[in-house]
mmCIF file of C-alpha atoms in Angstrom:
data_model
loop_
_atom_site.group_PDB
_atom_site.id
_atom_site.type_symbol
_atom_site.label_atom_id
_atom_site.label_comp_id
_atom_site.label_asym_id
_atom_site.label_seq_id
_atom_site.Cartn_x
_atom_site.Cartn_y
_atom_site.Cartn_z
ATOM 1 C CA UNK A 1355 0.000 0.000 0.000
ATOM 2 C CA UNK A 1356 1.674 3.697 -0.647
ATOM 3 C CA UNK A 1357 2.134 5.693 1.688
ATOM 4 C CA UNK A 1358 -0.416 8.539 2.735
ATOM 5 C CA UNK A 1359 0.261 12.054 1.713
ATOM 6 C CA UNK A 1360 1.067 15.189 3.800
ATOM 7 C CA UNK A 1361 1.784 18.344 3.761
ATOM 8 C CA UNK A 1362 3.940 20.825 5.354
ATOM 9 C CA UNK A 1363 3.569 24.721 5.789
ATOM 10 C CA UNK A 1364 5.108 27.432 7.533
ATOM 11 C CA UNK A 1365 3.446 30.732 8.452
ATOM 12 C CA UNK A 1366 6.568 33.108 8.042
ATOM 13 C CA UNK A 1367 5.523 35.872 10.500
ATOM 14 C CA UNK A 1368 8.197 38.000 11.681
ATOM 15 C CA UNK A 1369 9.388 39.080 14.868
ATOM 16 C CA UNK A 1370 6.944 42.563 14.400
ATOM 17 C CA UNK A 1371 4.209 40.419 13.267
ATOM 18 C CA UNK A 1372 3.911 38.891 16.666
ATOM 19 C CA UNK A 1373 4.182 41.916 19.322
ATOM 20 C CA UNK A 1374 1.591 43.957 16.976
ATOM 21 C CA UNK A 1375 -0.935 41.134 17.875
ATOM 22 C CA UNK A 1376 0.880 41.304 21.488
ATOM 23 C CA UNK A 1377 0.260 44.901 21.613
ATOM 24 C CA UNK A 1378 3.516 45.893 21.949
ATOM 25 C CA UNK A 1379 4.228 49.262 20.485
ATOM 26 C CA UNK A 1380 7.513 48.343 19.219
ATOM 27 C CA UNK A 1381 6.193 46.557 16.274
ATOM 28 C CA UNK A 1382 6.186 50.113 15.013
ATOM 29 C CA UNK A 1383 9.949 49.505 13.676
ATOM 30 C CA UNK A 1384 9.176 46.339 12.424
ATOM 31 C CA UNK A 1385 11.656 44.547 13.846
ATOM 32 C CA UNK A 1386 12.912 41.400 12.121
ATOM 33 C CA UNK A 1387 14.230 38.222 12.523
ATOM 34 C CA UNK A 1388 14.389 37.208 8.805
ATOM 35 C CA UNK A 1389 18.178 37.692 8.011
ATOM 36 C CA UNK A 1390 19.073 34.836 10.059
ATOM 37 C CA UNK A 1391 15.872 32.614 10.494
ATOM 38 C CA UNK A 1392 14.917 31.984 7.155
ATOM 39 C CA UNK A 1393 18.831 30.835 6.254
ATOM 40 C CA UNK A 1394 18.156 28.593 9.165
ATOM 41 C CA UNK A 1395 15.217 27.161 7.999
ATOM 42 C CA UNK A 1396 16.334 26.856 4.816
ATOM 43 C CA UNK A 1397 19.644 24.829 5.473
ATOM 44 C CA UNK A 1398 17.507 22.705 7.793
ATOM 45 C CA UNK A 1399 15.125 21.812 4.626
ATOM 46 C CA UNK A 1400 17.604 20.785 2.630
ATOM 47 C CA UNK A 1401 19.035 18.688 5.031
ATOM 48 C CA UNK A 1402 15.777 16.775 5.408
ATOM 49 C CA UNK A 1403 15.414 16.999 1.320
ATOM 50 C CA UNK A 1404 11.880 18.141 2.003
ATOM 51 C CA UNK A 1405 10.490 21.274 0.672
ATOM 52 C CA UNK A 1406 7.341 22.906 2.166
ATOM 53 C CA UNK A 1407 5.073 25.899 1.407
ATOM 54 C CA UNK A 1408 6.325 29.342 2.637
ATOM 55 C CA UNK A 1409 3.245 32.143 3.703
ATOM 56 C CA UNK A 1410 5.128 35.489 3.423
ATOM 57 C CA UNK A 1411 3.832 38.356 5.400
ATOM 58 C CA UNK A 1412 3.756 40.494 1.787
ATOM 59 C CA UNK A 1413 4.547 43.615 4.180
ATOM 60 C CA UNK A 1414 8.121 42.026 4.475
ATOM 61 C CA UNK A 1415 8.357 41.714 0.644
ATOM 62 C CA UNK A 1416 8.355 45.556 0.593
ATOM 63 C CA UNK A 1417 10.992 46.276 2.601
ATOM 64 C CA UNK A 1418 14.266 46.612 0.039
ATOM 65 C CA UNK A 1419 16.324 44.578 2.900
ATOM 66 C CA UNK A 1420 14.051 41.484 2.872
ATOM 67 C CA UNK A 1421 14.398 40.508 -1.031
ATOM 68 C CA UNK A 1422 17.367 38.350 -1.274
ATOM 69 C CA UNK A 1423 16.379 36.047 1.712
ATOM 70 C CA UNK A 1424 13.166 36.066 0.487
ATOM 71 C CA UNK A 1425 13.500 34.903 -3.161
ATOM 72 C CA UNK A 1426 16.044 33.009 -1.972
ATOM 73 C CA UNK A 1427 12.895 30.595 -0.694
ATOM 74 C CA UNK A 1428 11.864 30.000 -4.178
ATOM 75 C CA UNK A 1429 14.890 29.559 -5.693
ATOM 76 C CA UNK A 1430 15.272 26.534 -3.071
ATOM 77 C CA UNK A 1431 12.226 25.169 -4.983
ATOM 78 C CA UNK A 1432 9.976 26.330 -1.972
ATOM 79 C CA UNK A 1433 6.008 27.045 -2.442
ATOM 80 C CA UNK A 1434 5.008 30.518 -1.604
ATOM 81 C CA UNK A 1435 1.549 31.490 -0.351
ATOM 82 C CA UNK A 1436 -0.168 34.586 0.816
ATOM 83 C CA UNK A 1437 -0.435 35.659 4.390
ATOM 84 C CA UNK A 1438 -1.658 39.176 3.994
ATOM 85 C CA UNK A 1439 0.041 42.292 3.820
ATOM 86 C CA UNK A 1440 -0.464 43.388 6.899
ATOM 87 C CA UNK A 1441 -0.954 40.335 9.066
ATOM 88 C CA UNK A 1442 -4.340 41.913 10.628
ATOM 89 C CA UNK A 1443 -5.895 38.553 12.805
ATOM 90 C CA UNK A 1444 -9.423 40.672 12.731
ATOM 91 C CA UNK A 1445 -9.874 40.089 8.910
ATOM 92 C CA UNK A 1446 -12.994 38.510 9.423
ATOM 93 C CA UNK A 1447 -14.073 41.755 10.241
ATOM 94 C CA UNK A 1448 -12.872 43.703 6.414
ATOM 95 C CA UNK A 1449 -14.950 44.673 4.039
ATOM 96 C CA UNK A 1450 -14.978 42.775 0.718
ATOM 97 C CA UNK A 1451 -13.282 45.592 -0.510
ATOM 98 C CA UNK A 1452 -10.639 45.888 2.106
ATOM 99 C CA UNK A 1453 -9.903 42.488 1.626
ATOM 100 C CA UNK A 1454 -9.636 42.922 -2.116
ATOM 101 C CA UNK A 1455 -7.384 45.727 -1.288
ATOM 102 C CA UNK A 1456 -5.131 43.325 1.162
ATOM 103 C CA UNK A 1457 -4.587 40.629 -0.813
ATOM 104 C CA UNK A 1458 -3.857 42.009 -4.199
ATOM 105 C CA UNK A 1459 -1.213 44.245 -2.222
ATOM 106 C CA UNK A 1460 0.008 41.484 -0.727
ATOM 107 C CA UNK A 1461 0.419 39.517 -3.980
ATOM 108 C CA UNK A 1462 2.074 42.414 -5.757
ATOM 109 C CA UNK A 1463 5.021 42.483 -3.340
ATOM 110 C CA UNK A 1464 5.388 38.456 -3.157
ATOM 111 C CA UNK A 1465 5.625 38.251 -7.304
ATOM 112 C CA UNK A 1466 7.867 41.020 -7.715
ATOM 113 C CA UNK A 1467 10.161 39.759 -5.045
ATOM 114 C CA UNK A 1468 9.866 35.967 -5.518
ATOM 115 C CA UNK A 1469 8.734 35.299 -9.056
ATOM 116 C CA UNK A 1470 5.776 33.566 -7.934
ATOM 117 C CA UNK A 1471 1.928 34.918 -7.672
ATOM 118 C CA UNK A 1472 0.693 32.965 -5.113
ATOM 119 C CA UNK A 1473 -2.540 30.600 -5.379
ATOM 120 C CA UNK A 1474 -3.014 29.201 -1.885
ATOM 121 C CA UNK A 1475 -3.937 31.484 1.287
ATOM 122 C CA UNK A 1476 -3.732 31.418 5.447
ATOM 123 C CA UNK A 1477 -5.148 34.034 7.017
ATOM 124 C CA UNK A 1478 -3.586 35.467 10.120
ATOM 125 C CA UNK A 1479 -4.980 33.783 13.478
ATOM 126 C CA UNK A 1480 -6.368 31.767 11.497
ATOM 127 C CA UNK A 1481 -9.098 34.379 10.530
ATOM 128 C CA UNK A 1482 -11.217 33.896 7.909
ATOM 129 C CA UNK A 1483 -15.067 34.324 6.615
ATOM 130 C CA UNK A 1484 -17.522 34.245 4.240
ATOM 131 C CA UNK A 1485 -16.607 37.343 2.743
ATOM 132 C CA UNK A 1486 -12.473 35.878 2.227
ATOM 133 C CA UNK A 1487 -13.760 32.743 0.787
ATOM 134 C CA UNK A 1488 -15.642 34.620 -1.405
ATOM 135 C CA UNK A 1489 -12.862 37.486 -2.313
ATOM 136 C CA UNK A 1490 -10.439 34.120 -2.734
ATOM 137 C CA UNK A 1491 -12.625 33.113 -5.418
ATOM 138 C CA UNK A 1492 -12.675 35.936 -7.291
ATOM 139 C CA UNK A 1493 -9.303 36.367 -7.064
ATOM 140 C CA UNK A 1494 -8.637 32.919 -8.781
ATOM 141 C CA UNK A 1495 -7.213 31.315 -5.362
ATOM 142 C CA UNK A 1496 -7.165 27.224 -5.595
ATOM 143 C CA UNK A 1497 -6.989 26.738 -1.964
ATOM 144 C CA UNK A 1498 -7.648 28.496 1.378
ATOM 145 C CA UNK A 1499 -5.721 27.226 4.770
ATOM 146 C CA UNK A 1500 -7.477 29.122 7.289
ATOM 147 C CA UNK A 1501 -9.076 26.646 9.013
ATOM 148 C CA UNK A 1502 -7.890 24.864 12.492
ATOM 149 C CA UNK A 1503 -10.249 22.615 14.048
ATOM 150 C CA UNK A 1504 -8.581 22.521 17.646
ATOM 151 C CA UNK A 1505 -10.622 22.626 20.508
ATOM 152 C CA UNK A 1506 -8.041 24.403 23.201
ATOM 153 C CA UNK A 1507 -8.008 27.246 20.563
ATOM 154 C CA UNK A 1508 -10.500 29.563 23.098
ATOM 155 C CA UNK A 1509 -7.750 28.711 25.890
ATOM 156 C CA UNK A 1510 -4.771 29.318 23.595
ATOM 157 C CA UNK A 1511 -6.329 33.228 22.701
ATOM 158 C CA UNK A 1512 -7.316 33.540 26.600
ATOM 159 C CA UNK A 1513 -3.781 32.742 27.600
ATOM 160 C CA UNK A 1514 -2.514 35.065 24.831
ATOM 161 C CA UNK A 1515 -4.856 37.890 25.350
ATOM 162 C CA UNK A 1516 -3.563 37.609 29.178
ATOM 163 C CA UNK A 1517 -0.396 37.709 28.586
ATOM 164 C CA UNK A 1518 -0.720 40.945 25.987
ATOM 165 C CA UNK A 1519 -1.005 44.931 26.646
ATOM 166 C CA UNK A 1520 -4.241 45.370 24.329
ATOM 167 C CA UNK A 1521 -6.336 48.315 24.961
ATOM 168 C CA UNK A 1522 -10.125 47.178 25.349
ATOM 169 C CA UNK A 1523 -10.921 48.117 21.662
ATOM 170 C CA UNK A 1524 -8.097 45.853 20.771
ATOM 171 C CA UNK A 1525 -9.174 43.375 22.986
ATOM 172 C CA UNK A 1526 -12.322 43.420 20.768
ATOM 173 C CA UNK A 1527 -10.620 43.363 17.107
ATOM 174 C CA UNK A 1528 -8.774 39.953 18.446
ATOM 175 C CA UNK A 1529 -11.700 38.288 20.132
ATOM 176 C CA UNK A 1530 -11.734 35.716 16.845
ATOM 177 C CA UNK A 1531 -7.993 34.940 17.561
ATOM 178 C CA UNK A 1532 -6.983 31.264 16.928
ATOM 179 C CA UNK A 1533 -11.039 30.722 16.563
ATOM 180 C CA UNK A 1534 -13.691 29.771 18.889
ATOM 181 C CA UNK A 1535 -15.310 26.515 20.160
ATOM 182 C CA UNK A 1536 -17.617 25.955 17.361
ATOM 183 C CA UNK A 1537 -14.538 26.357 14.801
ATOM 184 C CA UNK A 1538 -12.925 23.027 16.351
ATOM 185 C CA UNK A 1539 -15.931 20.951 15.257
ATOM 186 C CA UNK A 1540 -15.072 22.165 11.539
ATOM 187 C CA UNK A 1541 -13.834 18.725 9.087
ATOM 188 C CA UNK A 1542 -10.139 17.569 9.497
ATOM 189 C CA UNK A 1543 -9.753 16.607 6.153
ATOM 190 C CA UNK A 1544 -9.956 18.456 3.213
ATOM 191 C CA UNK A 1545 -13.275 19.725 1.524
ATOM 192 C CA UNK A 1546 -14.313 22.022 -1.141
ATOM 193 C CA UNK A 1547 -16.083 25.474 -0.058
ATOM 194 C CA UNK A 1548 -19.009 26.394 -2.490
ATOM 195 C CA UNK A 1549 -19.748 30.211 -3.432
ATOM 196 C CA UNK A 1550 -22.471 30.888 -5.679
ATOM 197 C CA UNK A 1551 -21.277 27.510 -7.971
ATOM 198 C CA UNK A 1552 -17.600 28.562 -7.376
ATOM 199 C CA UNK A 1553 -15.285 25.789 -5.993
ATOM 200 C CA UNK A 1554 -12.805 26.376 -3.504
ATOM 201 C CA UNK A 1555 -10.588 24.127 -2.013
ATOM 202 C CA UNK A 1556 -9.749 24.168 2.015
ATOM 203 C CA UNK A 1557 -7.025 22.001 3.399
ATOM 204 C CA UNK A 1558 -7.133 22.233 7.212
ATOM 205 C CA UNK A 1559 -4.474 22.379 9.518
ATOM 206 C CA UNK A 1560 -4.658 19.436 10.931
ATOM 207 C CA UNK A 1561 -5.372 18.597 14.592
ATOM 208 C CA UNK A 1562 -5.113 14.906 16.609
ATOM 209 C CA UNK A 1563 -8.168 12.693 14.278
ATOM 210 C CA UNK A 1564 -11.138 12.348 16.919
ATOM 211 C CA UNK A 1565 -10.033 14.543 19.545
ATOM 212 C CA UNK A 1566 -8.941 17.783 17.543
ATOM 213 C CA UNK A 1567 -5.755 18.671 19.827
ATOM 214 C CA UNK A 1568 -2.503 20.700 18.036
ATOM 215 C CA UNK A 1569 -0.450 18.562 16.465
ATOM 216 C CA UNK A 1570 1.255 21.277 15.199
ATOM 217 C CA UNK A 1571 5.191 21.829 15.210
ATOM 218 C CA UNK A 1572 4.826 24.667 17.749
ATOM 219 C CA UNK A 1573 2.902 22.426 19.970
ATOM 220 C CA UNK A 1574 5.086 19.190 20.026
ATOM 221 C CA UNK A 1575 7.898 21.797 20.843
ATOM 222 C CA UNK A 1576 5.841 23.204 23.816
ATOM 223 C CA UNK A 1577 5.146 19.805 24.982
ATOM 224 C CA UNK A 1578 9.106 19.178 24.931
ATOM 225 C CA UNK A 1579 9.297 22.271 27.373
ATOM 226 C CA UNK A 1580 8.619 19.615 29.812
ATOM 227 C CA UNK A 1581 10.159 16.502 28.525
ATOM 228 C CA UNK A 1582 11.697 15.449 25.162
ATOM 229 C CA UNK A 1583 10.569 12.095 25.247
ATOM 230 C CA UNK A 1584 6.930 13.185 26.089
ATOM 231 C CA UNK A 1585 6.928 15.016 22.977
ATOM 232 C CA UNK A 1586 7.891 12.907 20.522
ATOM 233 C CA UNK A 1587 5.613 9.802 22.072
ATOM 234 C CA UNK A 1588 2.713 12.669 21.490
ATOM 235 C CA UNK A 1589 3.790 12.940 18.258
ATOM 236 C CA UNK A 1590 4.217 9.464 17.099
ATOM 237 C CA UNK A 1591 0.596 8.468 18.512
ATOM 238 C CA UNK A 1592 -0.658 11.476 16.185
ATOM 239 C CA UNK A 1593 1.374 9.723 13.319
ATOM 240 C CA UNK A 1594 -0.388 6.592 14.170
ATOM 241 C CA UNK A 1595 -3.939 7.913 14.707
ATOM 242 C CA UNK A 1596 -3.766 10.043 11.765
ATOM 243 C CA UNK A 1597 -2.483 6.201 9.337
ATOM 244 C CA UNK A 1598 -5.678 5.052 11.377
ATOM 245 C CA UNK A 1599 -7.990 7.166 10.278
ATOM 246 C CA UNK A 1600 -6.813 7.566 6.995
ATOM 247 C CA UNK A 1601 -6.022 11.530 7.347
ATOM 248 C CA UNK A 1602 -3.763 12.873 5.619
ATOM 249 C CA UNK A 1603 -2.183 15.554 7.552
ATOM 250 C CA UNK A 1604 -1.209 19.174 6.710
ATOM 251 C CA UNK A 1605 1.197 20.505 10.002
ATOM 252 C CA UNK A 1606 2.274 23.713 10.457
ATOM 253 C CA UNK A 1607 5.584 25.246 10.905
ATOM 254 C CA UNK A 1608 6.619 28.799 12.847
ATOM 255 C CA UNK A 1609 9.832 30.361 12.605
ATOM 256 C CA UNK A 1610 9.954 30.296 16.411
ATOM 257 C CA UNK A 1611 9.961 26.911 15.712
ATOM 258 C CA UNK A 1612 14.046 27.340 14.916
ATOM 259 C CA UNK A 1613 14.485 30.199 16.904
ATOM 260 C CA UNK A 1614 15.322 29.841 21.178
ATOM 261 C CA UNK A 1615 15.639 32.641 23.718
ATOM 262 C CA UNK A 1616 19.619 32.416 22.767
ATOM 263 C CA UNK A 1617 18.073 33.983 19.934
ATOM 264 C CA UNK A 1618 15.488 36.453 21.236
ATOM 265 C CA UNK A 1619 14.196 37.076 24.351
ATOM 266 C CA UNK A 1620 11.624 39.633 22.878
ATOM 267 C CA UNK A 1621 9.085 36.668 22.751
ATOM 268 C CA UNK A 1622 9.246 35.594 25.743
ATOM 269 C CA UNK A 1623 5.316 35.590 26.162
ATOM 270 C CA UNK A 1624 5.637 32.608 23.825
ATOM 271 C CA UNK A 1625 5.910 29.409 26.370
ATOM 272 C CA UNK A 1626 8.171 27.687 23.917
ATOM 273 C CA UNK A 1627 10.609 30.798 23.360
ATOM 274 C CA UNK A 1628 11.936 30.040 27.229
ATOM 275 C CA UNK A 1629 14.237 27.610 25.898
ATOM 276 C CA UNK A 1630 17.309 27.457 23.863
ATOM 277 C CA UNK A 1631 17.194 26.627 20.192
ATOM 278 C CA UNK A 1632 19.192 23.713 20.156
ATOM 279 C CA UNK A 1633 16.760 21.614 22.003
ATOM 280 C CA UNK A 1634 13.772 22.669 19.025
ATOM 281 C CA UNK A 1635 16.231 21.484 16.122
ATOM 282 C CA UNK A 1636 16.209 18.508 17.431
ATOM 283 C CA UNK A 1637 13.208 17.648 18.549
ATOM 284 C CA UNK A 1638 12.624 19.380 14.829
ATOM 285 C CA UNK A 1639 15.326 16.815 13.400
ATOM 286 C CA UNK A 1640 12.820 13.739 15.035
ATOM 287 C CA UNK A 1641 9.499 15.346 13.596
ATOM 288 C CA UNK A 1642 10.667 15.481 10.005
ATOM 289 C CA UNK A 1643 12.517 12.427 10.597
ATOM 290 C CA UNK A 1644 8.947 10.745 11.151
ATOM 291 C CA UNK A 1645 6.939 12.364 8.902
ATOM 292 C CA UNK A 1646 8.724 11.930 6.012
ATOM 293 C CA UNK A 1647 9.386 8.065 7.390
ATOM 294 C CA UNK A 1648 5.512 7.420 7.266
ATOM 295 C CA UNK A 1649 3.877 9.999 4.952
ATOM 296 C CA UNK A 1650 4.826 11.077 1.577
ATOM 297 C CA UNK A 1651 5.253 15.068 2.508
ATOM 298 C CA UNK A 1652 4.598 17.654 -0.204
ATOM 299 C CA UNK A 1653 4.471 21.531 -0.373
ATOM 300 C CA UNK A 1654 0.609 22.271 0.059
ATOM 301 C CA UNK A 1655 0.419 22.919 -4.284
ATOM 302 C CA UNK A 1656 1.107 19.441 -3.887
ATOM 303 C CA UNK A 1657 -1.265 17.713 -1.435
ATOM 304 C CA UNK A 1658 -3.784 20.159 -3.408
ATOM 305 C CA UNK A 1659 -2.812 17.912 -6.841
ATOM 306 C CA UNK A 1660 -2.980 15.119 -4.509
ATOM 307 C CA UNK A 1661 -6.603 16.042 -3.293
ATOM 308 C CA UNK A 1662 -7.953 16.726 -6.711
ATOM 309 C CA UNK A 1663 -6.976 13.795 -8.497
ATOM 310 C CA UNK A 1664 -9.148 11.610 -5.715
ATOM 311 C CA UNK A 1665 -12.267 13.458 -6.177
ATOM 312 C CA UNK A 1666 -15.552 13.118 -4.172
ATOM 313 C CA UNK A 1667 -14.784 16.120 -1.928
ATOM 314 C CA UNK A 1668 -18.037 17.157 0.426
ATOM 315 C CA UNK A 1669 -18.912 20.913 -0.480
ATOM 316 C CA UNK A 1670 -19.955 23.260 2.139
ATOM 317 C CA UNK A 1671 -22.127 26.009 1.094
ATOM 318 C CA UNK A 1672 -20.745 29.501 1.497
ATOM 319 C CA UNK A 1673 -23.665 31.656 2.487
ATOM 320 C CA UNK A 1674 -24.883 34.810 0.421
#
């Protein structure tokens, strides 16, 4: 029997990105981590021999300093994607227009820079809603990855949202953060979204098949906080329940999944960002070592070839 396909992604949000959901003023600068994660991530890649689609922040793309490392992604043979221009985790609240607006900014600034004109989307926070599904549509887009079906996501923005200096109208804007209850009762595997006859195809980030925890790269590394070996058992019983179920996972990747306080300590608020980056490469080194042991891992372009060729995907209407 072949092996099941995955995927692997990485949401490339910057050091800014993070403390201007924090509330921290000094996002202001835009202060980056780029000119030495991405190399790192990079080198790490092609070690494994695995390549794996890239979301750019497009607001990085327009910053002169930020092209070579950034084309240098493609040029690895890397997928790019769109994550916005301006990494907002309140789109769900835009306009149509605004989101028009967003996105074709953002994919201005990731062609020019990379070569590539992105056809697959995340939205910050995971934030999404009718009105992106149906701007993604118009805008020719073959597949959305906004969706996370976790249950702990309420207690994940809770734990944020404590941990942040938001003003009470801020507060507000990020009260969709990571999504809600309901949102972790959303499919695991992939379907098509319909809108007004228009297919769209959504590829969830996959969560633990029946009990929709994070099995996300992020999470295994928080769970090694505690104990190495308690993270990768955690991860090899998602392997196995995942090959049970016949799910096909899609995991996502951070850059503060490379990155240790002996690299920043400006993220601290991050649990995970308390330790030193040697210990995440290799629990890093153990994940990719598995995945690519038991699952035939693509860039998310190619789990979307994957997906089409089987056909019979449920549709779920988009409402007017």
């Amino acid at each position: 029997m072949s092996k099941l396909v995955a995927s692997l992604s990485l949401d490339l949000d910057d050091q800014w990105t993070y403390l201007k959901t924090h509330g921290d003023e000094s996002w202001q600068s835009y202060p980056s981590y780029l000119n030495y994660a991405v190399p790192r991530i990079l080198d790490f890649l092609d070690k494994h021999q695995t390549p794996i689609t890239f979301f750019i922040v497009a607001q990085d793309a327009a910053f002169d300093h930020n092209h070579d490392v950034l084309r240098e992604i493609a040029v690895r043979g890397h997928d790019i994607g769109n994550h916005t221009f301006h990494h907002d985790p309140w789109l769900h609240i835009y306009s149509a227009e605004e989101i028009h607006e967003e996105l074709g900014r953002a994919e201005e600034h990731i062609e020019r820079v990379t070569g590539v004109k992105p056809n697959g989307f995340r939205g910050p926070g995971f934030s999404f809603s009718d009105t992106v599904l149906k701007v993604l549509t118009e805008r020719g887009y073959r597949y959305d990855a906004s969706t996370f079906p976790n249950i702990l996501n309420p207690l994940a923005r809770a734990y944020f949202l404590a941990t942040s200096n938001l003003s009470k109208e801020e507060r507000e804007q990020r009260k969709g953060l990571f999504g809600s209850w309901s949102d972790g009762l959303r499919p695991n595997k992939p379907y098509q979204w319909n809108s007004n006859g228009t297919h769209l195809l959504e590829i969830p980030v996959t969560t633990m098949p029946m009990m929709k925890v994070p099995i996300h790269a992020s999470y295994i590394l928080y769970l090694g906080t505690f104990n190495y070996s308690l993270a990768i058992s955690y991860l090899k019983f998602a392997i196995n329940m995942c090959k049970m179920t016949r799910t096909e996972p899609s995991i996502l990747l951070h850059p503060l999944d490379y990155l240790g306080c002996d690299d920043t300590e400006a993220l601290s608020f991050f649990p995970a960002m308390r330790v030193k980056s040697d210990l995440k490469i290799r629990i890093m080194d153990e994940m990719f070592r598995l995945l690519n042991n038991h699952f035939d891992v693509r860039t998310m372009d190619g789990h979307a070839d994957h997906i089409m060729s089987q056909g019979k995907l449920k549709a779920k209407l988009v409402p007017a």
